[in-house]
Tab-separated table of N, CA and C in Angstrom:
chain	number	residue	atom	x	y	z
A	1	UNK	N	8.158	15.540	19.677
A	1	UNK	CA	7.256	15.207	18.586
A	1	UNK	C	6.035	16.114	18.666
A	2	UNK	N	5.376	16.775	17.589
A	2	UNK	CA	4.365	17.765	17.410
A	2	UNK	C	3.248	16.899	17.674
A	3	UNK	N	3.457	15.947	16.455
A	3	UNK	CA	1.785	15.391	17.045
A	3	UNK	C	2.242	13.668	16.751
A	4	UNK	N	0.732	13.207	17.391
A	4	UNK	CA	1.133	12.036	17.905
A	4	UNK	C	-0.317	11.446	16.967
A	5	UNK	N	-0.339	10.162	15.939
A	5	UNK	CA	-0.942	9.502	15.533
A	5	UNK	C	-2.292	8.918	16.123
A	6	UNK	N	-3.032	9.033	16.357
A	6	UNK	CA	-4.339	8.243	17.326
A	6	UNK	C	-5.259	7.497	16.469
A	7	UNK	N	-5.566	7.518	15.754
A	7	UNK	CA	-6.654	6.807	14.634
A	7	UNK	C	-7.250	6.811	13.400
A	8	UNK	N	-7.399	5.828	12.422
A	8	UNK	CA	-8.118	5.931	11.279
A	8	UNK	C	-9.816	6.866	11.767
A	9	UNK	N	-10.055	7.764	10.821
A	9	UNK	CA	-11.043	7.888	11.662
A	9	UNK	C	-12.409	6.982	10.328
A	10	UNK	N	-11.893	7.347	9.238
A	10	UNK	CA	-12.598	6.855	7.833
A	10	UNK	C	-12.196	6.601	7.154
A	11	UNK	N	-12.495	6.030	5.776
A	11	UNK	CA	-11.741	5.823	4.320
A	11	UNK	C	-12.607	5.571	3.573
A	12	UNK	N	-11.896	5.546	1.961
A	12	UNK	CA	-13.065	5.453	1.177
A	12	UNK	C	-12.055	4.705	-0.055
A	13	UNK	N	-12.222	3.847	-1.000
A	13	UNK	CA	-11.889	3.279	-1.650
A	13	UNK	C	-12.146	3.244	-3.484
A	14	UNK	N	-11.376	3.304	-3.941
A	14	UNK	CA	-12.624	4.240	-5.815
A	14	UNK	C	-11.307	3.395	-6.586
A	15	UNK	N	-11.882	2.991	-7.596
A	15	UNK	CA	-10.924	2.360	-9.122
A	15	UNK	C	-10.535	3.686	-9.151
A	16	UNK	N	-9.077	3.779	-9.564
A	16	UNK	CA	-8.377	4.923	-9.712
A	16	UNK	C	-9.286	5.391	-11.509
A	17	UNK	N	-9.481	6.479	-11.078
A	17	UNK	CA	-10.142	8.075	-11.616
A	17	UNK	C	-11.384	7.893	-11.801
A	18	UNK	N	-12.290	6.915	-11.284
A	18	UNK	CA	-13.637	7.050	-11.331
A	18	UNK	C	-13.986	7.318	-9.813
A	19	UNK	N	-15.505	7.897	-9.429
A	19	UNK	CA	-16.109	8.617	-8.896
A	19	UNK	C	-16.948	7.630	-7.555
A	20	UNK	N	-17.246	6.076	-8.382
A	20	UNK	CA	-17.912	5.543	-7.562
A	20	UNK	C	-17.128	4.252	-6.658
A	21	UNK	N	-17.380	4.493	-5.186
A	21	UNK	CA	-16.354	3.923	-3.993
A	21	UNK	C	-17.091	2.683	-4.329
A	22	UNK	N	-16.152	1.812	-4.044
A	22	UNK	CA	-16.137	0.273	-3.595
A	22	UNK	C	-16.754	0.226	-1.964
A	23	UNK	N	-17.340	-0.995	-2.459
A	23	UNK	CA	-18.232	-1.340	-0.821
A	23	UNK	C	-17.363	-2.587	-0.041
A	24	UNK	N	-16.428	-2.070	0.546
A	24	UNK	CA	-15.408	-2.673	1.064
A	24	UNK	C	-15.685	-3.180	2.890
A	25	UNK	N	-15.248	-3.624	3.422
A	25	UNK	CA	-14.877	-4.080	4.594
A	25	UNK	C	-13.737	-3.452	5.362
A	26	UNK	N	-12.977	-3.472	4.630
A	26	UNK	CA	-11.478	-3.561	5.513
A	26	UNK	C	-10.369	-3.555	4.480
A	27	UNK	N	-9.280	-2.885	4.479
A	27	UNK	CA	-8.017	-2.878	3.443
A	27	UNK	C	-6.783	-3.609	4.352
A	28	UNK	N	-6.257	-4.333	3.957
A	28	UNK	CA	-5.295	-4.874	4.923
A	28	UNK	C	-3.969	-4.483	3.729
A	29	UNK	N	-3.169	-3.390	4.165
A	29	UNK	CA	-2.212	-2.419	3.168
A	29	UNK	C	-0.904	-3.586	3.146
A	30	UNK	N	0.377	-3.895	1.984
A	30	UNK	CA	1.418	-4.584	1.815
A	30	UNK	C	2.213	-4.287	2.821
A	31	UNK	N	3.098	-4.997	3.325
A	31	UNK	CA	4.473	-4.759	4.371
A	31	UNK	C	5.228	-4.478	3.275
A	32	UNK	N	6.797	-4.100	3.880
A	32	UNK	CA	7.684	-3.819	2.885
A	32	UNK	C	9.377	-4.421	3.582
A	33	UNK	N	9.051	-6.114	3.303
A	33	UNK	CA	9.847	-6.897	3.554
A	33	UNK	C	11.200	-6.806	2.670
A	34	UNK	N	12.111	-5.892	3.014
A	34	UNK	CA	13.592	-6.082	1.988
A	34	UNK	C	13.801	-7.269	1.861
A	35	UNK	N	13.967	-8.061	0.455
A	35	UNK	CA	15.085	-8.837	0.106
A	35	UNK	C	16.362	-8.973	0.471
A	36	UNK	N	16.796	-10.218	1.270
A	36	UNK	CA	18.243	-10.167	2.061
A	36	UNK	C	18.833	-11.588	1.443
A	37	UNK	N	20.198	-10.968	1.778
A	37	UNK	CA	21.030	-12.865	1.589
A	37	UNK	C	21.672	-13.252	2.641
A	38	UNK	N	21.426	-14.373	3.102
A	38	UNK	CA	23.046	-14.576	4.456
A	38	UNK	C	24.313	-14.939	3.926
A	39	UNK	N	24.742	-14.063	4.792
A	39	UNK	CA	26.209	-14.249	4.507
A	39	UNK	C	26.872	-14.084	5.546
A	40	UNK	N	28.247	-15.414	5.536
A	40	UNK	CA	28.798	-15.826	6.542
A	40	UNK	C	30.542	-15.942	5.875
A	41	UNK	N	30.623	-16.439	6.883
A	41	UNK	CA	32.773	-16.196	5.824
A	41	UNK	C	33.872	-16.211	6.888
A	42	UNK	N	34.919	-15.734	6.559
A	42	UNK	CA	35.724	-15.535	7.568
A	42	UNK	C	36.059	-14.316	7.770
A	43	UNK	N	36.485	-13.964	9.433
A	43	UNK	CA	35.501	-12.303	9.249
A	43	UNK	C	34.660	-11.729	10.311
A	44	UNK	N	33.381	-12.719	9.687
A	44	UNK	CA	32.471	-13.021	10.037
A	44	UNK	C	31.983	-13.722	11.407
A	45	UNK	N	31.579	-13.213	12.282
A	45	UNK	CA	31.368	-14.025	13.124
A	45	UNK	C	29.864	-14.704	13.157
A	46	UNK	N	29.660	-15.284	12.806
A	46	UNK	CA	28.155	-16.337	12.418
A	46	UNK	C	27.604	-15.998	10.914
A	47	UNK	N	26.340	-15.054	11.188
A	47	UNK	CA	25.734	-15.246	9.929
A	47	UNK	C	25.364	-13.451	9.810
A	48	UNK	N	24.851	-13.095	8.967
A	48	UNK	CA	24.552	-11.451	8.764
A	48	UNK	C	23.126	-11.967	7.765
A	49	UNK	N	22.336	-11.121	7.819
A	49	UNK	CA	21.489	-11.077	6.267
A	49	UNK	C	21.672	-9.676	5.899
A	50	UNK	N	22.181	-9.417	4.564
A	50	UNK	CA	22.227	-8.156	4.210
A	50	UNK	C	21.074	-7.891	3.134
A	51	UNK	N	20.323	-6.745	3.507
A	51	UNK	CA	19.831	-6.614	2.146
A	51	UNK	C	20.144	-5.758	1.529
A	52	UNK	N	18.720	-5.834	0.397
A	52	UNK	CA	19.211	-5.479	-1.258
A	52	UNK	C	18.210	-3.819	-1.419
A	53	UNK	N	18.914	-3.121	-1.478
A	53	UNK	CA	18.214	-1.530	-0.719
A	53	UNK	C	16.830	-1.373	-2.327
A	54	UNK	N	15.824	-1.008	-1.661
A	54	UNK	CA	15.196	-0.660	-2.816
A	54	UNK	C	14.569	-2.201	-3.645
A	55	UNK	N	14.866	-3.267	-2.918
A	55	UNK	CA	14.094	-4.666	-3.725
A	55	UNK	C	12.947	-5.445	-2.532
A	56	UNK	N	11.826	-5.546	-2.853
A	56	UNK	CA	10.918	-5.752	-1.609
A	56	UNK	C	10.707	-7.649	-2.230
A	57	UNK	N	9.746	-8.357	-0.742
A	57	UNK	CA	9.714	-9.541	-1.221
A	57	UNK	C	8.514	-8.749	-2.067
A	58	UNK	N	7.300	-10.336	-2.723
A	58	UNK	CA	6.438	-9.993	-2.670
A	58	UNK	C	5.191	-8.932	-2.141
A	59	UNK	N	4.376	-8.430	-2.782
A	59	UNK	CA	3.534	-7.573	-1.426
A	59	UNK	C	2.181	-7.498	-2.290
A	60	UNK	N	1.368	-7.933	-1.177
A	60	UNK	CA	-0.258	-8.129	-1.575
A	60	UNK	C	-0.709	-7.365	-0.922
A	61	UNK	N	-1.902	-6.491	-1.253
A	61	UNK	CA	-2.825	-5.682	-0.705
A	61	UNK	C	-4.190	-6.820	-0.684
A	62	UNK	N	-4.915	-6.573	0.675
A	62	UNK	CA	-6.282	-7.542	0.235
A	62	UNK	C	-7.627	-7.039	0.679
A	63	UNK	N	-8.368	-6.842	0.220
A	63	UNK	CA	-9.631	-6.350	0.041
A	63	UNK	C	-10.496	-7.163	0.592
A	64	UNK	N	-11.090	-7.219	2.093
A	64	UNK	CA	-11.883	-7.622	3.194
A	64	UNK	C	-13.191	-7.338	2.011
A	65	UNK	N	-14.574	-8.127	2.238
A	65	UNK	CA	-15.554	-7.452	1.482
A	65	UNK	C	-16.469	-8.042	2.799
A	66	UNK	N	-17.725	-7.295	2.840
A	66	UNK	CA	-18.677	-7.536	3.834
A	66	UNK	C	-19.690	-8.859	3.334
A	67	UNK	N	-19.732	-8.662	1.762
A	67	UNK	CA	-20.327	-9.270	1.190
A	67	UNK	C	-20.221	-9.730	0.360
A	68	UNK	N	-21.068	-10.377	-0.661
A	68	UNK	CA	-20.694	-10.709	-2.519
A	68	UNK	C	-20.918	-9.485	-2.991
A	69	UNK	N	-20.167	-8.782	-3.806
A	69	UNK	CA	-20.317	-7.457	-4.761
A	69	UNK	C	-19.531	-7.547	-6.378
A	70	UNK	N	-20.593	-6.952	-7.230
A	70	UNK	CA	-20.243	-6.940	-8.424
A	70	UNK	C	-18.621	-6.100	-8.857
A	71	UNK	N	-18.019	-6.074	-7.368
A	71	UNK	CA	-16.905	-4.893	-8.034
A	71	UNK	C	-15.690	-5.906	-7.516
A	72	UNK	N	-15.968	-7.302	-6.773
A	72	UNK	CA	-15.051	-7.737	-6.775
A	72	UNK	C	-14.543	-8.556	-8.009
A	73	UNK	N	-15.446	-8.921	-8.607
A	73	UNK	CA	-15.685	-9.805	-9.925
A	73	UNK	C	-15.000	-9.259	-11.279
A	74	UNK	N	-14.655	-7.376	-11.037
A	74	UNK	CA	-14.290	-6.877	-12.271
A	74	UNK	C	-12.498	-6.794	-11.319
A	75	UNK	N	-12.204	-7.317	-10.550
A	75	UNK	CA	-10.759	-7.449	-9.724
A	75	UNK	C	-10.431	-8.736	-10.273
A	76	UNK	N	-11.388	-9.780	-10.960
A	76	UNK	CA	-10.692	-10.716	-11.246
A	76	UNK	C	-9.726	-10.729	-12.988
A	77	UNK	N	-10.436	-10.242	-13.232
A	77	UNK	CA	-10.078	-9.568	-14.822
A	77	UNK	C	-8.616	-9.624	-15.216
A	78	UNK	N	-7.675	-10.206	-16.015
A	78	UNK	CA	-6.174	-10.394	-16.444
A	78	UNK	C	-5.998	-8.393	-16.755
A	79	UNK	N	-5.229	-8.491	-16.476
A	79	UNK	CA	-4.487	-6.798	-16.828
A	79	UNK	C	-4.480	-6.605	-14.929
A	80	UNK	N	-3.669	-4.891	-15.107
A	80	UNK	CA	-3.764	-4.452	-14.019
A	80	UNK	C	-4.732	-3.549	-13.538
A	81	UNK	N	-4.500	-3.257	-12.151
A	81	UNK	CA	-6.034	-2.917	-11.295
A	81	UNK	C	-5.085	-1.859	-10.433
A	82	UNK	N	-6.127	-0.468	-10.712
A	82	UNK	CA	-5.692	0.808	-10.553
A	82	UNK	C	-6.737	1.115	-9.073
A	83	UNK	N	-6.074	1.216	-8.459
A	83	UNK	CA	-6.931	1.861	-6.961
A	83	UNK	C	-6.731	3.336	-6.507
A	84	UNK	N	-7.428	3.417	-5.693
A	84	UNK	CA	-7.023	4.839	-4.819
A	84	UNK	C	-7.715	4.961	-3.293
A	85	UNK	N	-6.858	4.877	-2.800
A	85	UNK	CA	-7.631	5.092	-1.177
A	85	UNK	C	-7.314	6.336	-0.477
A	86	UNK	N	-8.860	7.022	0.021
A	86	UNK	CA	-8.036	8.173	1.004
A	86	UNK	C	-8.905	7.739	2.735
A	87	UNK	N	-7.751	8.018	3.136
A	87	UNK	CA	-8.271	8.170	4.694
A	87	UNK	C	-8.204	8.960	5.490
A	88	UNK	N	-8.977	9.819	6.235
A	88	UNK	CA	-8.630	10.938	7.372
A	88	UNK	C	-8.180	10.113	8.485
A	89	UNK	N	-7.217	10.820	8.916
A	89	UNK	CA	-7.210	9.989	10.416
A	89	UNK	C	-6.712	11.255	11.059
A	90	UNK	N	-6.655	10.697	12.591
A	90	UNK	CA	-7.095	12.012	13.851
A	90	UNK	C	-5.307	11.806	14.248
A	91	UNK	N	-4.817	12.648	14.413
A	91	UNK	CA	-3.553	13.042	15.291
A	91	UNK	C	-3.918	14.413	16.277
A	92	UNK	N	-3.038	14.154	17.402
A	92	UNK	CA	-3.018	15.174	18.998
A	92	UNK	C	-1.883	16.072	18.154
A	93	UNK	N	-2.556	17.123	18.178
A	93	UNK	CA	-1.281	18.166	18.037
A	93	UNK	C	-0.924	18.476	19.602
A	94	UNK	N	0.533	18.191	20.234
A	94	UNK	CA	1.562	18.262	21.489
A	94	UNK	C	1.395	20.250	21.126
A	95	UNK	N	1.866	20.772	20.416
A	95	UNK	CA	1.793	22.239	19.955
A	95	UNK	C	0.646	22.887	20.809
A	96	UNK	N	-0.522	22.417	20.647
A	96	UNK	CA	-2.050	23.626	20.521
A	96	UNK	C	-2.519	22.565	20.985
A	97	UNK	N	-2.293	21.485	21.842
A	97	UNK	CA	-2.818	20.650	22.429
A	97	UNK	C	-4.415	20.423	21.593
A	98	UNK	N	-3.991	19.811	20.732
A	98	UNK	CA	-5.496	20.231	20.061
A	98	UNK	C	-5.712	18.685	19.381
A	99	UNK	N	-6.834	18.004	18.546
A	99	UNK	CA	-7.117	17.157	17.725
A	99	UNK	C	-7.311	17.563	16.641
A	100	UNK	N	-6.758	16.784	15.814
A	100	UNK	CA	-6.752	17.441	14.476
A	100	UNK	C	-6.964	16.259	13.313
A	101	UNK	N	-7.128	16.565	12.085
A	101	UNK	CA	-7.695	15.285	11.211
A	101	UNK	C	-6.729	15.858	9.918
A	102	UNK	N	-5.953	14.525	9.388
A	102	UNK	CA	-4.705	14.575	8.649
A	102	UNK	C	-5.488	13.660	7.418
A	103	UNK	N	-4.915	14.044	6.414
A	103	UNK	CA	-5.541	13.437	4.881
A	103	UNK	C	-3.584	12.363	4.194
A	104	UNK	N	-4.458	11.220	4.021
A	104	UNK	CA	-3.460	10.139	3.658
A	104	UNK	C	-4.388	9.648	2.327
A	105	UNK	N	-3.655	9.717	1.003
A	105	UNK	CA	-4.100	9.169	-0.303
A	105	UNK	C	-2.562	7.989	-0.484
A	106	UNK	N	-3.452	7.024	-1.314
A	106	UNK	CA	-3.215	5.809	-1.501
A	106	UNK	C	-2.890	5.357	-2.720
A	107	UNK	N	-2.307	5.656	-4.169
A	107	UNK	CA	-2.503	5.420	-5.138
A	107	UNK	C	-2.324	3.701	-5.318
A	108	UNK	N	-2.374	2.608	-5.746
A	108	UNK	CA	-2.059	1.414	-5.625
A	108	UNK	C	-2.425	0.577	-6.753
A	109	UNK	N	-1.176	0.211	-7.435
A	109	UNK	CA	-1.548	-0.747	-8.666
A	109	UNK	C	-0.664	-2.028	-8.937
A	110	UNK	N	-1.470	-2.810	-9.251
A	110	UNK	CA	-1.064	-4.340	-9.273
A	110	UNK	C	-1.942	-5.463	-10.336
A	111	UNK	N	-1.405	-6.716	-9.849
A	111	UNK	CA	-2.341	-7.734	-10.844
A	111	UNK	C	-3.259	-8.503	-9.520
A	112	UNK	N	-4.089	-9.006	-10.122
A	112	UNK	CA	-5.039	-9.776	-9.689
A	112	UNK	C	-4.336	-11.200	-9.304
A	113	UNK	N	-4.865	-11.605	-8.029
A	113	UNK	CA	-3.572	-12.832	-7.303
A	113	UNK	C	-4.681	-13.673	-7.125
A	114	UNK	N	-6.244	-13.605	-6.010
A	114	UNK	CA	-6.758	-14.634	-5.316
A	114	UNK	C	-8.239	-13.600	-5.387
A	115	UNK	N	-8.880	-14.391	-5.397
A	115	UNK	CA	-10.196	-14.235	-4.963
A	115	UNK	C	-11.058	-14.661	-4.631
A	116	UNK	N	-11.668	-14.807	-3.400
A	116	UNK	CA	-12.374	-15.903	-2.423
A	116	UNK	C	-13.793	-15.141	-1.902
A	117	UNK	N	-14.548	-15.963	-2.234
A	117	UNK	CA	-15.790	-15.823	-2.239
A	117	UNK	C	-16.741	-15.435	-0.736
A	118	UNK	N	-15.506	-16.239	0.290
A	118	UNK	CA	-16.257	-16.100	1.625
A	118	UNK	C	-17.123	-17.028	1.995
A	119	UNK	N	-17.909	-17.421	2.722
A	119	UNK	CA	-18.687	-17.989	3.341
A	119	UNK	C	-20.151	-17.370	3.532
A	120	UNK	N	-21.386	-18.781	3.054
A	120	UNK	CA	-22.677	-18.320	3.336
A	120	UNK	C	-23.159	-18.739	4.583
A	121	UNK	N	-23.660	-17.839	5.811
A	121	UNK	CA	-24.188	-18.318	6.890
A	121	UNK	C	-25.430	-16.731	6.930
A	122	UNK	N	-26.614	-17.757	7.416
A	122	UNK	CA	-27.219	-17.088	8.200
A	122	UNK	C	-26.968	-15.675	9.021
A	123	UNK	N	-27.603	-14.569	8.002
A	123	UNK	CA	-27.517	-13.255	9.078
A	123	UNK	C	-25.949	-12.818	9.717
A	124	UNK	N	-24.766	-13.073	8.364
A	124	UNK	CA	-23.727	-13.198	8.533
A	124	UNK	C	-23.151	-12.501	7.278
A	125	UNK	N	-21.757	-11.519	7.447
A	125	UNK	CA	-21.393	-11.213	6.163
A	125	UNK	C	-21.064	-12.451	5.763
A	126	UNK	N	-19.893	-12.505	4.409
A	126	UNK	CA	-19.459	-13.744	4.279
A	126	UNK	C	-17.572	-13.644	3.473
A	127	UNK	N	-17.480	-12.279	4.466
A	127	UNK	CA	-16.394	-12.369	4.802
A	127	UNK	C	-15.274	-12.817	3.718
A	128	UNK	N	-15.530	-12.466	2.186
A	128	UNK	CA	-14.955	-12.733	0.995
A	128	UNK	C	-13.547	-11.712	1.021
A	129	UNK	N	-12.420	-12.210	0.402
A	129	UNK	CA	-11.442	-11.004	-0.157
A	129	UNK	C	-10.979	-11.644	-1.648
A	130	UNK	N	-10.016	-10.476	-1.983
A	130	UNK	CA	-9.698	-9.968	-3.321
A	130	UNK	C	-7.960	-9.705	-2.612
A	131	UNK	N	-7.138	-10.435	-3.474
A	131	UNK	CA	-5.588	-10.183	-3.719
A	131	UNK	C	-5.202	-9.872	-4.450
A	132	UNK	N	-4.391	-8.160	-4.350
A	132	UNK	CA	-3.932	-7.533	-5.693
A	132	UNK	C	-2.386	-7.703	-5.212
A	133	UNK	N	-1.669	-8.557	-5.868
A	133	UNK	CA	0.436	-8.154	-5.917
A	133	UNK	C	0.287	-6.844	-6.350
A	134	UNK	N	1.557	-6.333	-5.501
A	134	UNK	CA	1.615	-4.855	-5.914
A	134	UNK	C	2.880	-4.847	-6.850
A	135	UNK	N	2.629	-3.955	-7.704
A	135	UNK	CA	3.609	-3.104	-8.890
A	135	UNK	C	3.973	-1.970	-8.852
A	136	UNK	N	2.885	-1.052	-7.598
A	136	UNK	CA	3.741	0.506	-8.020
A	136	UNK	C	1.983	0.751	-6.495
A	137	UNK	N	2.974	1.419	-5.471
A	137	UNK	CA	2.340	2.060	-4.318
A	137	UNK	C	2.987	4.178	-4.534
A	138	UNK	N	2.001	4.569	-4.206
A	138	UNK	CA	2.473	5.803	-3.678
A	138	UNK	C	1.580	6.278	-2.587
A	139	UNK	N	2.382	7.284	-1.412
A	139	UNK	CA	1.762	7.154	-0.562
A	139	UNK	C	2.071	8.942	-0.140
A	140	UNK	N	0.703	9.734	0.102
A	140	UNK	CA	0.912	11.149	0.110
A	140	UNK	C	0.568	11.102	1.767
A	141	UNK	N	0.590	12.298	2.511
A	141	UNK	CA	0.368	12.584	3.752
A	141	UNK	C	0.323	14.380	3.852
A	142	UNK	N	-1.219	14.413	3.820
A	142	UNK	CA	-1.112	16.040	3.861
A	142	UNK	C	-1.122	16.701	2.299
A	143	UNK	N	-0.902	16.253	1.529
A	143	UNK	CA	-0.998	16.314	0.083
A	143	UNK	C	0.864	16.095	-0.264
A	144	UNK	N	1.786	15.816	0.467
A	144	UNK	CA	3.154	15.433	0.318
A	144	UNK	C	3.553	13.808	0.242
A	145	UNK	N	4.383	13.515	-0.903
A	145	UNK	CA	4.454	12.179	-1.232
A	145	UNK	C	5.477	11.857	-0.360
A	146	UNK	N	5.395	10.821	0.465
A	146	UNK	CA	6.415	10.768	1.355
A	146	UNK	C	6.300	8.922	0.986
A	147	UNK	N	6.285	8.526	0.170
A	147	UNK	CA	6.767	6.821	-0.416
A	147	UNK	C	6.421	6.504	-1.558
A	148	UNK	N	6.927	5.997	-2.664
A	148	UNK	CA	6.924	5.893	-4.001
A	148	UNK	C	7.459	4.345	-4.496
A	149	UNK	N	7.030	3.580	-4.476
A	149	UNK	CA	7.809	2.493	-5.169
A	149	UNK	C	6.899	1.577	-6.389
A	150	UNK	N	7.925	1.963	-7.360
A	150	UNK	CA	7.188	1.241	-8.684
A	150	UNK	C	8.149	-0.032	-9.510
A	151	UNK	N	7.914	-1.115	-9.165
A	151	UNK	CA	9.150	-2.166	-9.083
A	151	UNK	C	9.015	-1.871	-10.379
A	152	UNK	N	8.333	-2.128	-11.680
A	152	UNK	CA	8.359	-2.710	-13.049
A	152	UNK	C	9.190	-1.111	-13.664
A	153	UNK	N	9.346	0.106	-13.113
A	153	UNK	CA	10.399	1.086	-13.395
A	153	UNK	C	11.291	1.888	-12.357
A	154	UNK	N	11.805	0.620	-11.412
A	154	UNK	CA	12.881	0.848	-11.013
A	154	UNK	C	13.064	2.062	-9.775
A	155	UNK	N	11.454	2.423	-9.624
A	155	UNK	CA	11.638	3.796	-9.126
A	155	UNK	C	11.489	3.196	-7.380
A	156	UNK	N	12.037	4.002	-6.322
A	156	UNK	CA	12.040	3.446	-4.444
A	156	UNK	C	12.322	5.072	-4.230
A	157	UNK	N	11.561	5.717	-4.060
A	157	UNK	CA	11.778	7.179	-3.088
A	157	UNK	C	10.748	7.799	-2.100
A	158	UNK	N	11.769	8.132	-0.894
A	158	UNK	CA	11.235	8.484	0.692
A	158	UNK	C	11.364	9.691	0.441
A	159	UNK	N	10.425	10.364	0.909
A	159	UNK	CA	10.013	11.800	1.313
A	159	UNK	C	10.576	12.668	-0.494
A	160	UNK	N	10.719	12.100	-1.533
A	160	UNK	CA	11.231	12.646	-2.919
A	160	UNK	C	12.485	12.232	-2.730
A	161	UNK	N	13.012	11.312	-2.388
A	161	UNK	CA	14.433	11.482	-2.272
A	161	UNK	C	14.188	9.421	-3.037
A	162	UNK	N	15.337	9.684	-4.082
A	162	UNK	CA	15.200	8.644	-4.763
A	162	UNK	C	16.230	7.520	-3.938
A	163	UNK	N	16.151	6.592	-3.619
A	163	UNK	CA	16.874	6.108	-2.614
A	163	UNK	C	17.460	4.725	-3.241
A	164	UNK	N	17.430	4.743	-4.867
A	164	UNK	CA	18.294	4.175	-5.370
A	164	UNK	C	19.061	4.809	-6.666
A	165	UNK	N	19.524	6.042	-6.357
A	165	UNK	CA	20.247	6.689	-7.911
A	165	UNK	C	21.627	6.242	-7.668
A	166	UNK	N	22.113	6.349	-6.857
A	166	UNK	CA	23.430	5.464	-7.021
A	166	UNK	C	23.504	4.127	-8.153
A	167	UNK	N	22.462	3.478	-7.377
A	167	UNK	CA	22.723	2.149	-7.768
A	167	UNK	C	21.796	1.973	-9.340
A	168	UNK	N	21.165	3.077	-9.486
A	168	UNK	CA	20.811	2.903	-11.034
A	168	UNK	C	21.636	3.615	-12.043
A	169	UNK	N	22.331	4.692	-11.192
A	169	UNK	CA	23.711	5.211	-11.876
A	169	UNK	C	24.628	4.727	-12.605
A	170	UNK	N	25.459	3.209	-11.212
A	170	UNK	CA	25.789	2.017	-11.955
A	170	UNK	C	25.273	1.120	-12.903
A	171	UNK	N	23.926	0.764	-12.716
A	171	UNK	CA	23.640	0.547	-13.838
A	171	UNK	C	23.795	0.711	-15.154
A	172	UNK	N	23.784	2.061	-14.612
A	172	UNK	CA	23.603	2.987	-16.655
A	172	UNK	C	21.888	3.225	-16.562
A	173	UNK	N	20.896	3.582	-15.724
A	173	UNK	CA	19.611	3.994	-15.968
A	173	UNK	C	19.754	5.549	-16.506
């Protein structure tokens, strides 16, 4: 392995195509739980879960806030909510034995799920978040898209590689 992952070093958070960052806390990013069924039979020896390539469960992104801010309030809003996150983070180049700082953009859009106000204490953030369901993640590394999934058009592709044309083939897409 060339280089080896070591840390977020920063990030910055902006409504997708405007200029001014959100005063955020913390991004806690969606898992990407496949949809499975069990299945058992004869055959079979117990149980299997197979999944369904390209169908995720649910997936929430949630927005830590330090404080009360006027930008969580326009997250509550019916329609969808266009983000963009970039982060440098530090990888060991094994090569040139060296440290080096790698660029990861975030495109991320969804609907508005939860929004919690947090707690007032004394000389304390108050520790509020914001839940966006996701509809469509893309994920670059280095300026290369290496994850793409947009449930509401069907689209699931790793490194450009569409990783359901078969099965939209059958379809008829």
């Amino acid at each position: 392995m060339a280089q080896i992952p070591l840390k977020t070093i920063d990030f910055a958070v902006f409504e997708e195509g405007k200029n001014d960052r959100l005063a955020t806390a913390n991004i806690d990013l969606p898992g990407f739980e496949t949809l499975t069924t069990e299945v058992s039979g004869a055959g079979i020896m117990g149980l299997i879960e197979v999944p369904s390539p390209g169908h995720f469960a649910s997936q929430t992104l949630t927005i830590n806030w330090n404080s009360i801010v006027r930008q969580s309030f326009n997250m509550m809003k019916a329609g969808l909510i266009a983000l963009e996150f970039r982060s440098a983070q530090q990888v060991f180049d094994n090569t040139n034995s060296a440290v080096l700082e790698q660029g990861i953009k975030i495109t991320y859009r969804g609907l508005a799920k939860n929004n919690a106000l947090g707690t007032l204490a004394k000389n304390e953030g108050t520790g509020g978040t914001t839940e966006i369901e996701m509809t469509y993640i893309k994920i670059w590394m280095d300026g290369n898209p290496v994850l793409e999934v947009d449930k509401p058009n069907y689209i699931f592709r790793i490194n450009g590689e569409d990783q359901n044309s078969n099965l939209k083939k059958i379809l008829g897409y």
